Amino acid sequence: MKPEDVKKVGVIGCGIMGSGIVEVCAKAGAEVTYVEVDDERVEQGRARIEKSLARAVERGKISEEDRVGAMSSIHGTADYEEIADSDLVIEAATENLEIKLEIFRTLDQLTRDDIVLATNTSSLPIVRMATQTKRPDKVVGMHFFNPPPIMPLLELVRGITTSDDTLEFARGMGERLGKTTVVAKDRAGFIVNYLLTYYLNSAIRMLEEEFATKEDIDTAVKLGLSHPMGPFELLDLIGLDTMMAVAEVLYDEFKDPDVAPPPMARRMVHAGYLGRKTGKGFYDYTS
Ligand code: CAA
């Protein structure tokens, strides 16, 4: 199948990343069905997409007509059977290997065996998901960045079983979605999260050591390096749970203590201080 022939896209998970991926695919003209674990999560996902599309209209990025068109091509469900006729599925479930393996077994049984199954994992091995299927050559990493409707990069991850055709399809699909693609091998963290984990962990350790305040570290990075956000603002955007899960995977792969989750971040995850999504992380978002 060619990227331009993809009419129906299935997306698994409609959290921060899934909802953004749904939006990006719908804006590119696909009919999108997303699957969430229950009706409440289906509704929460829909609300997220509505909010982001409304903001895109406000910012003059899309017309009101495009917003209505995109919303009408999006359907949410708690029933996996409804994505059986997809031409491409992108999995964006929680960053937990066991959950993802189970999802890939289900997707392999339900969908046509000629379609590509992609995962938005930020760090987990593509080959583990691929080998849950009878089409390991058609499983590839399509790693979007947060927030997916705004960030222009799509990192493609080639597992050792991924075929040339699948990689080319993913590259073409990325272009259709308006993204610039880069290719990485299947190693923990790929390109961006490998670099990002060292950077964010270093910032957390600076704070743990009371070397500087979080506000000053954020200001220093924004004004001294021209980053749009400082490390603590970025951690709150990504979610500390997600970033620490990535750090665990990198530590597991490389056994480098510098990438292990710093104790302060672990404690914050245990307390539910995950960032914007829970209203509190390094900063408070409740007011
Ligand atoms: N839809 C489309 N465009 C939108 C939009 C929306 N819903 N909301 C805002 N925009 C556009 C704006 O119009 C603006 O475009 P122009 O530059 O052309 O004017 C642009 O996005 C930025 O606007 P703002 O600064 O007002 O947007 P914001 O404050 O809402 O968001 C941000 C800012 C884009 C998040 C910015 O702070 C940023 O880039 N932060 C860094 C994000 C980052 O590093 N992400 C990567 C995280 S790592 C990751 O994701 C990997 C992983 O696996 C963990």
XYZ file of C-alpha atoms and ligand atoms in Angstrom:
341
model
C 0.000 0.000 0.000
C 1.135 3.568 -0.750
C 0.788 6.370 1.810
C -1.620 8.238 -0.494
C -3.911 5.157 -0.538
C -4.358 5.193 3.250
C -7.977 6.183 3.859
C -8.594 4.794 7.322
C -6.183 5.128 10.230
C -6.625 3.435 13.589
C -4.972 5.012 16.635
C -4.629 3.111 19.898
C -4.800 5.412 22.911
C -6.091 8.976 22.980
C -4.011 10.546 25.732
C -1.639 13.454 25.158
C 0.170 11.803 22.255
C -2.688 9.703 20.830
C -5.080 12.657 20.642
C -2.438 14.728 18.845
C -1.770 11.902 16.382
C -5.518 11.518 15.723
C -5.701 15.253 15.011
C -2.685 15.202 12.670
C -4.070 12.232 10.676
C -7.563 13.758 10.408
C -6.120 17.075 9.207
C -4.259 15.086 6.500
C -7.592 13.801 5.179
C -7.811 10.338 6.770
C -10.819 8.870 8.517
C -9.535 8.163 12.014
C -10.873 5.741 14.590
C -9.225 5.787 18.001
C -9.561 3.161 20.700
C -9.542 3.924 24.415
C -10.013 1.629 27.389
C -13.513 2.806 28.338
C -16.220 5.319 27.348
C -15.030 7.900 29.853
C -11.533 7.899 28.316
C -13.087 8.016 24.831
C -14.870 11.229 25.839
C -11.769 12.700 27.487
C -9.808 12.030 24.288
C -12.470 13.712 22.185
C -12.444 16.771 24.452
C -8.654 17.030 24.081
C -8.888 16.926 20.282
C -11.715 19.489 20.256
C -9.718 21.858 22.444
C -6.602 21.592 20.296
C -8.494 22.061 17.009
C -10.319 25.090 18.441
C -6.941 26.532 19.409
C -5.612 25.870 15.894
C -8.528 27.931 14.497
C -7.892 30.690 17.064
C -4.228 30.818 16.036
C -5.176 30.996 12.356
C -3.573 27.612 11.550
C -6.744 26.065 10.102
C -10.148 27.379 8.988
C -13.389 26.749 10.858
C -14.460 24.610 7.913
C -11.318 22.451 8.265
C -11.958 22.096 11.996
C -15.494 20.843 11.364
C -14.223 18.546 8.588
C -11.495 17.091 10.817
C -13.887 16.533 13.754
C -16.414 14.766 11.535
C -13.768 12.305 10.320
C -12.811 11.291 13.884
C -14.549 8.485 15.732
C -13.722 7.215 19.215
C -14.569 3.780 20.580
C -13.746 1.338 23.368
C -14.148 -1.582 20.941
C -11.042 -2.816 19.069
C -13.228 -4.487 16.410
C -13.974 -1.032 15.008
C -10.433 -0.590 13.700
C -10.412 -3.923 11.856
C -10.699 -2.228 8.437
C -7.848 0.264 8.995
C -5.200 0.828 6.312
C -2.656 1.778 8.994
C -2.671 1.529 12.784
C -0.548 3.734 15.043
C -0.287 2.549 18.635
C 0.087 5.357 21.192
C -0.838 3.582 24.416
C 0.886 4.062 27.725
C 4.682 3.512 27.771
C 4.471 0.009 29.247
C 5.951 -2.938 27.372
C 3.473 -5.601 28.542
C 0.503 -3.436 27.552
C 2.009 -2.736 24.142
C 2.801 -6.420 23.496
C -0.803 -7.358 24.243
C -2.046 -4.606 21.922
C 0.161 -5.814 19.064
C -1.132 -9.382 19.452
C -4.686 -8.019 19.228
C -3.899 -5.766 16.251
C -2.265 -8.632 14.380
C -5.352 -10.805 14.760
C -7.853 -8.082 13.925
C -6.388 -6.172 11.002
C -5.617 -7.113 7.376
C -2.205 -8.743 7.173
C -0.995 -6.358 4.433
C -1.155 -3.220 6.607
C 1.615 -1.555 8.587
C 1.384 -1.515 12.382
C 3.307 1.433 13.807
C 4.175 2.263 17.394
C 4.703 5.716 18.864
C 6.883 4.285 21.643
C 9.470 6.773 22.912
C 12.037 4.169 23.863
C 10.860 0.535 23.891
C 12.309 -2.007 21.401
C 10.369 -2.118 18.109
C 11.431 -5.733 17.635
C 9.563 -6.771 20.799
C 6.283 -5.475 19.353
C 7.120 -6.820 15.871
C 7.641 -10.357 17.098
C 4.178 -10.460 18.662
C 2.831 -10.419 15.096
C 2.955 -12.636 12.015
C 4.181 -9.602 10.027
C 7.368 -8.492 11.832
C 8.558 -6.868 8.581
C 5.552 -4.496 8.704
C 6.112 -3.136 12.209
C 7.917 0.195 12.525
C 8.392 3.027 15.023
C 6.668 6.325 14.171
C 7.668 8.515 17.087
C 5.847 11.844 17.235
C 6.780 14.731 19.520
C 4.682 16.521 22.058
C 2.505 18.339 21.056
C 2.112 16.333 17.799
C 0.035 18.962 15.931
C 2.809 21.539 16.421
C 6.115 19.670 16.503
C 7.433 19.156 12.960
C 9.556 16.050 13.607
C 8.676 12.401 13.114
C 11.388 9.965 14.182
C 11.155 6.701 12.260
C 12.580 3.683 14.014
C 13.682 0.697 12.059
C 13.619 -2.578 13.975
C 15.903 -5.368 12.797
C 12.875 -7.099 11.254
C 11.423 -3.952 9.573
C 11.540 -4.137 5.754
C 12.746 -1.411 3.367
C 9.202 -1.131 1.988
C 7.750 -0.528 5.455
C 10.327 2.147 6.221
C 9.617 3.862 2.894
C 5.884 3.683 3.574
C 6.385 5.269 7.007
C 8.565 7.986 5.476
C 5.895 8.760 2.864
C 3.169 8.711 5.487
C 5.181 11.147 7.617
C 5.430 13.515 4.641
C 1.689 13.221 4.048
C 1.172 14.212 7.686
C 3.346 17.290 7.118
C 6.282 16.054 9.206
C 10.021 15.997 8.552
C 11.320 12.477 9.096
C 14.611 11.189 10.455
C 15.585 7.527 10.780
C 17.101 5.863 13.839
C 18.012 2.285 14.618
C 16.164 0.336 17.279
C 18.201 1.327 20.341
C 16.717 2.680 23.569
C 15.811 6.367 23.294
C 16.414 6.479 19.525
C 17.930 9.909 18.685
C 15.961 12.513 20.599
C 15.102 10.805 23.870
C 18.652 9.494 24.276
C 19.954 13.074 24.236
C 16.960 14.470 26.119
C 17.249 12.061 29.062
C 20.839 13.099 29.858
C 19.806 16.755 29.660
C 16.632 16.511 31.769
C 18.250 14.245 34.371
C 21.121 16.734 34.703
C 18.629 19.535 35.331
C 16.814 17.488 38.013
C 20.133 16.721 39.736
C 21.063 20.424 39.714
C 17.805 21.096 41.522
C 18.336 18.188 43.950
C 21.758 19.621 44.805
C 20.195 23.088 45.282
C 22.713 24.410 42.790
C 20.072 26.802 41.375
C 16.301 27.272 41.545
C 14.043 25.649 38.961
C 12.956 29.090 37.783
C 16.566 30.175 37.213
C 17.476 26.924 35.441
C 14.449 27.323 33.144
C 15.239 30.980 32.474
C 18.907 30.187 31.796
C 18.040 27.540 29.216
C 15.384 29.671 27.502
C 17.471 32.833 27.285
C 20.921 31.268 27.047
C 20.133 28.494 24.592
C 16.981 29.804 22.869
C 14.943 26.742 23.833
C 11.189 27.478 23.836
C 10.890 25.879 27.290
C 13.228 25.233 30.181
C 13.827 21.642 31.382
C 11.244 21.763 34.200
C 8.583 23.299 31.986
C 9.335 20.601 29.435
C 9.209 17.799 32.030
C 5.789 19.076 33.113
C 4.631 19.126 29.483
C 5.835 15.602 28.668
C 4.738 14.129 32.027
C 7.182 12.937 34.660
C 5.778 9.399 34.482
C 6.495 9.190 30.760
C 9.962 10.708 31.033
C 10.940 8.479 33.973
C 9.664 5.407 32.106
C 11.960 6.414 29.235
C 14.846 6.874 31.713
C 14.236 3.364 33.142
C 14.387 1.859 29.646
C 17.642 3.682 28.867
C 19.141 2.583 32.176
C 18.092 -0.982 31.504
C 19.776 -0.887 28.096
C 23.022 1.001 28.875
C 23.441 0.636 32.671
C 24.718 4.217 32.769
C 23.776 5.750 36.160
C 23.478 9.181 34.505
C 20.303 8.069 32.698
C 18.669 6.371 35.704
C 15.628 8.276 37.067
C 16.856 10.696 39.773
C 15.309 10.016 43.233
C 13.471 13.364 43.285
C 11.666 12.556 40.038
C 10.767 9.042 41.222
C 9.208 10.460 44.399
C 7.239 12.998 42.394
C 5.841 10.224 40.181
C 4.801 8.264 43.288
C 3.056 11.371 44.638
C 1.159 11.879 41.369
C 3.008 15.121 40.591
C 3.196 14.256 36.910
C 3.045 17.739 35.412
C 0.338 19.566 33.480
C -1.873 16.499 33.147
C -2.374 16.182 36.915
C -2.295 19.943 37.591
C 0.999 19.736 39.501
C 4.549 18.851 38.604
C 7.534 21.101 39.136
C 5.021 23.943 38.717
C 1.379 24.314 39.756
C -1.273 24.422 36.995
C -4.406 24.441 39.138
C -5.019 28.197 39.129
N -2.559 23.703 16.534
C -1.709 24.183 15.602
N -0.776 25.138 15.858
C -0.759 25.653 17.095
C -1.642 25.214 18.118
C -2.561 24.196 17.793
N -3.417 23.700 18.679
N -1.350 25.906 19.240
C -0.331 26.720 18.956
N 0.024 26.576 17.665
C 1.125 27.248 16.940
C 1.116 28.735 17.159
O 0.270 29.383 16.271
C 2.578 29.087 16.902
O 2.838 29.075 15.523
P 3.764 30.215 14.844
O 5.126 30.032 15.453
O 3.706 29.912 13.389
O 3.120 31.502 15.243
C 3.326 27.873 17.481
O 2.357 26.789 17.496
C 3.816 28.115 18.914
O 2.830 28.897 19.556
P 2.856 29.241 21.080
O 4.280 29.470 21.511
O 1.873 30.277 21.442
O 2.283 27.874 21.536
P 2.075 27.291 22.929
O 2.536 28.190 24.017
O 0.722 26.762 22.992
O 3.024 26.010 22.853
C 5.097 24.952 22.477
C 4.362 26.192 22.882
C 4.885 24.629 21.028
C 4.713 23.736 23.336
C 6.552 25.414 22.722
O 6.680 25.866 24.021
C 7.536 24.332 22.471
O 7.929 24.093 21.334
N 8.002 23.679 23.586
C 8.938 22.592 23.508
C 8.213 21.341 23.184
C 9.145 20.170 23.034
O 10.350 20.260 23.198
N 8.558 19.021 22.724
C 9.273 17.804 22.597
C 9.080 17.048 23.851
S 10.034 15.578 23.815
C 8.985 14.447 23.210
O 7.860 14.666 22.881
C 9.604 13.123 23.052
C 9.121 12.091 24.010
O 8.889 10.982 23.566
C 9.065 12.348 25.444
